[in-house]
Amino acid sequence: MCNESILHNIEESYHFLLPEGILDYFELSEIVEGLTGLQIYLEEKNLPPSEYKNQKLESKGFLPERYIQDFPIRNQRVTLCIKRRRWEVKAAGEIVSRDWDMVQ
């Protein structure tokens, strides 16, 4: 079984711990269970923001990781470790990222 298939199976097992719809924009990259709780690592998919759909964009890696604390089950600590993507608008040389206020 390949690593991608294993992560897909894990996504299916842990999807109930994640905010609704988050897997539309993010891929699960790792889950770490430890003494302090569960850490779920998510990377934004390479799906450029819709407001730039008519422009040529190039992925330029990720912004610094963000950490969101949550306590979804029996006060068990869960940390979402989120890596957001950034893109370069080729015509302007401008760096952009998805507007998460619009997505919410």
CSV table of C-alpha atoms in Angstrom, one decimal:
chain,number,residue,atom,x,y,z
A,1,MET,CA,0.0,0.0,0.0
A,2,CYS,CA,1.5,3.4,-1.0
A,3,ASN,CA,1.9,6.3,1.4
A,4,GLU,CA,-0.8,8.3,-0.3
A,5,SER,CA,-3.3,5.4,0.2
A,6,ILE,CA,-2.3,5.1,3.8
A,7,LEU,CA,-2.9,8.9,4.4
A,8,HIS,CA,-6.3,8.6,2.6
A,9,ASN,CA,-7.3,5.9,5.0
A,10,ILE,CA,-6.2,7.9,7.9
A,11,GLU,CA,-8.1,10.9,6.6
A,12,GLU,CA,-11.2,8.8,6.6
A,13,SER,CA,-10.6,7.8,10.2
A,14,TYR,CA,-9.9,11.3,11.5
A,15,HIS,CA,-12.2,13.4,9.4
A,16,PHE,CA,-14.7,13.7,12.3
A,17,LEU,CA,-12.0,15.6,14.2
A,18,LEU,CA,-11.5,18.2,11.5
A,19,PRO,CA,-13.6,21.3,10.8
A,20,GLU,CA,-16.3,20.7,8.2
A,21,GLY,CA,-15.0,21.2,4.6
A,22,ILE,CA,-11.3,21.6,5.5
A,23,LEU,CA,-10.3,18.6,3.4
A,24,ASP,CA,-11.7,20.5,0.4
A,25,TYR,CA,-8.7,22.8,0.6
A,26,PHE,CA,-6.1,20.9,2.6
A,27,GLU,CA,-4.5,17.5,2.5
A,28,LEU,CA,-3.6,15.5,5.6
A,29,SER,CA,0.2,15.2,5.7
A,30,GLU,CA,0.8,13.7,9.1
A,31,ILE,CA,-0.8,12.8,12.4
A,32,VAL,CA,1.2,12.6,15.6
A,33,GLU,CA,-0.2,11.2,18.8
A,34,GLY,CA,1.6,12.1,22.0
A,35,LEU,CA,1.3,12.8,25.7
A,36,THR,CA,0.1,16.3,25.1
A,37,GLY,CA,-2.6,15.2,22.6
A,38,LEU,CA,-3.0,14.8,18.9
A,39,GLN,CA,-1.3,17.0,16.3
A,40,ILE,CA,-2.9,16.9,12.8
A,41,TYR,CA,-0.7,18.4,10.0
A,42,LEU,CA,-2.5,19.8,7.0
A,43,GLU,CA,-1.0,21.3,3.8
A,44,GLU,CA,-3.1,23.5,1.5
A,45,LYS,CA,-3.8,21.9,-1.9
A,46,ASN,CA,-2.3,23.5,-5.0
A,47,LEU,CA,-5.7,25.0,-6.0
A,48,PRO,CA,-5.2,28.7,-6.8
A,49,PRO,CA,-7.7,31.1,-5.4
A,50,SER,CA,-10.8,31.6,-7.6
A,51,GLU,CA,-10.3,35.4,-7.8
A,52,TYR,CA,-7.1,34.7,-9.8
A,53,LYS,CA,-8.6,32.0,-12.1
A,54,ASN,CA,-7.9,34.0,-15.3
A,55,GLN,CA,-4.3,34.7,-14.4
A,56,LYS,CA,-1.2,32.5,-14.7
A,57,LEU,CA,-0.1,31.6,-11.2
A,58,GLU,CA,2.9,29.6,-10.0
A,59,SER,CA,3.1,27.9,-6.6
A,60,LYS,CA,5.8,29.5,-4.4
A,61,GLY,CA,5.8,27.1,-1.5
A,62,PHE,CA,4.1,27.8,1.9
A,63,LEU,CA,3.6,30.5,4.4
A,64,PRO,CA,4.8,29.9,8.0
A,65,GLU,CA,2.9,27.2,9.7
A,66,ARG,CA,-0.1,28.2,11.9
A,67,TYR,CA,-1.3,26.3,15.0
A,68,ILE,CA,-4.9,26.1,16.1
A,69,GLN,CA,-5.9,24.5,19.4
A,70,ASP,CA,-9.1,22.5,19.7
A,71,PHE,CA,-10.6,20.1,22.2
A,72,PRO,CA,-13.1,18.1,20.2
A,73,ILE,CA,-13.4,14.8,22.1
A,74,ARG,CA,-13.5,14.3,25.9
A,75,ASN,CA,-11.4,17.4,26.4
A,76,GLN,CA,-8.6,15.7,24.5
A,77,ARG,CA,-6.2,18.4,23.1
A,78,VAL,CA,-6.0,18.5,19.3
A,79,THR,CA,-3.6,20.9,17.5
A,80,LEU,CA,-4.2,21.6,13.8
A,81,CYS,CA,-0.8,22.5,12.2
A,82,ILE,CA,-1.7,24.3,9.0
A,83,LYS,CA,0.6,25.2,6.2
A,84,ARG,CA,-1.0,27.7,3.8
A,85,ARG,CA,0.2,28.0,0.2
A,86,ARG,CA,1.3,31.1,-1.6
A,87,TRP,CA,1.4,31.8,-5.4
A,88,GLU,CA,3.1,34.3,-7.6
A,89,VAL,CA,1.0,36.1,-10.2
A,90,LYS,CA,3.3,35.8,-13.2
A,91,ALA,CA,2.2,38.9,-15.0
A,92,ALA,CA,2.7,41.2,-11.9
A,93,GLY,CA,5.3,39.4,-9.9
A,94,GLU,CA,2.9,39.7,-6.9
A,95,ILE,CA,2.7,37.0,-4.2
A,96,VAL,CA,-0.9,36.1,-3.2
A,97,SER,CA,-2.6,33.5,-0.9
A,98,ARG,CA,-6.2,32.4,-0.4
A,99,ASP,CA,-8.4,34.9,1.5
A,100,TRP,CA,-9.6,32.6,4.3
A,101,ASP,CA,-12.1,35.3,5.5
A,102,MET,CA,-14.0,34.6,2.2
A,103,VAL,CA,-13.8,30.8,2.6
A,104,GLN,CA,-15.2,30.9,6.1
